CSV table of C-alpha atoms in Angstrom, one decimal:
chain,number,residue,atom,x,y,z
X,974,UNK,CA,-27.8,-65.9,78.0
X,975,UNK,CA,-27.4,-64.7,82.2
X,976,UNK,CA,-27.7,-68.1,82.8
X,977,UNK,CA,-24.6,-69.0,80.2
X,978,UNK,CA,-23.1,-71.6,81.1
X,979,UNK,CA,-20.7,-74.8,79.5
X,980,UNK,CA,-21.8,-78.1,79.9
X,981,UNK,CA,-20.4,-81.3,80.5
X,982,UNK,CA,-21.4,-83.7,77.4
X,983,UNK,CA,-20.7,-87.4,76.7
X,984,UNK,CA,-20.8,-88.3,73.2
X,985,UNK,CA,-20.4,-91.5,71.9
X,986,UNK,CA,-20.0,-92.7,67.8
X,987,UNK,CA,-20.6,-95.2,66.3
X,988,UNK,CA,-19.1,-98.6,67.9
X,989,UNK,CA,-17.9,-96.6,71.7
X,990,UNK,CA,-15.7,-94.1,71.0
X,991,UNK,CA,-16.8,-91.7,73.9
X,992,UNK,CA,-15.8,-87.7,73.8
X,993,UNK,CA,-16.2,-85.7,77.3
X,994,UNK,CA,-16.7,-82.9,76.4
X,995,UNK,CA,-17.2,-79.4,77.8
X,996,UNK,CA,-19.6,-77.7,75.7
X,997,UNK,CA,-22.1,-74.6,74.5
X,998,UNK,CA,-23.6,-77.4,71.9
X,999,UNK,CA,-23.5,-79.7,70.6
X,1000,UNK,CA,-25.3,-80.0,67.1
X,1001,UNK,CA,-25.9,-83.1,65.3
X,1002,UNK,CA,-26.6,-82.4,61.4
X,1003,UNK,CA,-27.2,-85.1,58.4
X,1004,UNK,CA,-27.5,-81.8,56.5
X,1005,UNK,CA,-25.6,-78.8,56.4
X,1006,UNK,CA,-27.9,-75.8,57.7
X,1007,UNK,CA,-31.2,-75.7,59.8
X,1008,UNK,CA,-33.3,-72.5,60.9
X,1009,UNK,CA,-32.9,-70.1,58.4
X,1010,UNK,CA,-29.6,-70.6,57.0
X,1011,UNK,CA,-27.3,-71.2,59.7
X,1012,UNK,CA,-24.7,-73.7,58.4
X,1013,UNK,CA,-24.1,-75.4,62.0
X,1014,UNK,CA,-22.6,-78.7,60.3
X,1015,UNK,CA,-21.3,-77.4,57.0
X,1016,UNK,CA,-19.7,-80.1,55.9
X,1017,UNK,CA,-22.2,-82.6,56.1
X,1018,UNK,CA,-23.2,-84.8,53.5
X,1019,UNK,CA,-26.9,-86.2,52.9
X,1020,UNK,CA,-25.5,-88.9,51.2
X,1021,UNK,CA,-22.8,-90.3,53.1
X,1022,UNK,CA,-24.9,-91.9,56.1
X,1023,UNK,CA,-23.0,-90.0,58.7
X,1024,UNK,CA,-23.9,-87.8,60.9
X,1025,UNK,CA,-21.8,-84.4,61.3
X,1026,UNK,CA,-21.6,-83.7,65.2
X,1027,UNK,CA,-20.5,-80.0,66.1
X,1028,UNK,CA,-19.4,-79.2,69.0
X,1029,UNK,CA,-19.3,-76.0,70.2
X,1030,UNK,CA,-16.2,-76.1,73.4
X,1031,UNK,CA,-15.8,-74.4,76.4
X,1032,UNK,CA,-15.6,-70.9,75.7
X,1033,UNK,CA,-17.0,-67.4,77.0
X,1034,UNK,CA,-19.7,-64.9,76.3
X,1035,UNK,CA,-17.7,-62.9,74.4
X,1036,UNK,CA,-16.2,-65.8,72.0
X,1037,UNK,CA,-19.6,-67.3,71.7
X,1038,UNK,CA,-21.5,-64.1,70.1
X,1039,UNK,CA,-18.4,-63.0,68.5
X,1040,UNK,CA,-17.7,-66.8,66.2
X,1041,UNK,CA,-21.4,-67.1,66.2
X,1042,UNK,CA,-22.5,-64.4,62.8
X,1043,UNK,CA,-20.0,-67.5,61.0
X,1044,UNK,CA,-22.4,-70.3,61.5
X,1045,UNK,CA,-24.2,-68.6,58.2
X,1046,UNK,CA,-21.2,-69.2,55.8
X,1047,UNK,CA,-20.2,-71.9,58.0
X,1048,UNK,CA,-17.0,-70.9,59.3
X,1049,UNK,CA,-17.0,-71.5,62.5
X,1050,UNK,CA,-15.6,-74.7,62.3
X,1051,UNK,CA,-12.3,-73.0,61.4
X,1052,UNK,CA,-12.4,-71.3,65.4
X,1053,UNK,CA,-10.6,-73.6,67.4
X,1054,UNK,CA,-13.3,-73.9,70.3
X,1055,UNK,CA,-15.2,-76.1,67.5
X,1056,UNK,CA,-15.0,-79.5,67.1
X,1057,UNK,CA,-16.5,-81.8,64.4
X,1058,UNK,CA,-17.1,-85.1,65.0
X,1059,UNK,CA,-18.3,-88.0,62.3
X,1060,UNK,CA,-20.6,-91.1,63.2
X,1061,UNK,CA,-23.7,-93.1,61.5
X,1062,UNK,CA,-24.2,-93.5,65.2
X,1063,UNK,CA,-24.3,-91.2,68.0
X,1064,UNK,CA,-25.6,-90.7,71.9
X,1065,UNK,CA,-26.0,-87.8,74.0
X,1066,UNK,CA,-25.6,-87.8,77.4
X,1067,UNK,CA,-25.7,-84.5,79.4
X,1068,UNK,CA,-27.6,-83.6,83.1
X,1069,UNK,CA,-30.6,-81.3,83.2
X,1070,UNK,CA,-30.1,-80.6,78.7
X,1071,UNK,CA,-33.6,-81.0,76.6
X,1072,UNK,CA,-33.2,-82.1,72.9
X,1073,UNK,CA,-34.3,-80.1,70.4
X,1074,UNK,CA,-35.1,-80.8,66.3
X,1075,UNK,CA,-36.4,-78.3,64.2
X,1076,UNK,CA,-37.2,-76.0,67.4
X,1077,UNK,CA,-39.5,-78.5,69.3
X,1078,UNK,CA,-38.2,-80.1,71.7
X,1079,UNK,CA,-37.7,-84.3,71.9
X,1080,UNK,CA,-36.9,-84.8,75.7
X,1081,UNK,CA,-34.0,-84.8,78.1
X,1082,UNK,CA,-31.1,-86.6,77.6
X,1083,UNK,CA,-30.0,-88.9,76.7
X,1084,UNK,CA,-30.6,-89.3,72.8
X,1085,UNK,CA,-29.5,-91.8,70.2
X,1086,UNK,CA,-30.1,-91.5,66.7
X,1087,UNK,CA,-28.6,-93.6,63.6
X,1088,UNK,CA,-28.6,-92.4,60.5
X,1089,UNK,CA,-29.2,-94.6,57.4
X,1090,UNK,CA,-28.1,-94.6,54.0
X,1091,UNK,CA,-30.0,-94.5,51.5
X,1092,UNK,CA,-33.1,-94.2,53.9
X,1093,UNK,CA,-35.7,-91.7,52.5
X,1094,UNK,CA,-35.1,-91.5,48.8
X,1095,UNK,CA,-34.8,-87.9,47.0
X,1096,UNK,CA,-36.2,-87.0,44.1
X,1097,UNK,CA,-35.7,-83.5,42.8
X,1098,UNK,CA,-35.8,-81.5,39.5
């Protein structure tokens, strides 16, 4: 937390919609939760063919620490510093940032991803 600082991100959605943001966190999800029940993208739908991109804007450490527990209920998205974007394709760029998936480093940004509706059939009880 001592080195905490928001970073400048460029988020390009679908066919060119660009969002330039100062953010403390950018998370892309096809499902609503990860990491032990953290509902980082609470409105995400596995079947809609769209990613939910949760952006936590430029905020203080104090604000981030106050908002973070709300991630477990999915109510953090109601905070004015949190924005949710939706897109089938996303590219995220930022200087000096490593992207992660399921807690494992993917590599330095830029990273891009495409959500393909129905690509993975899931069978349940």
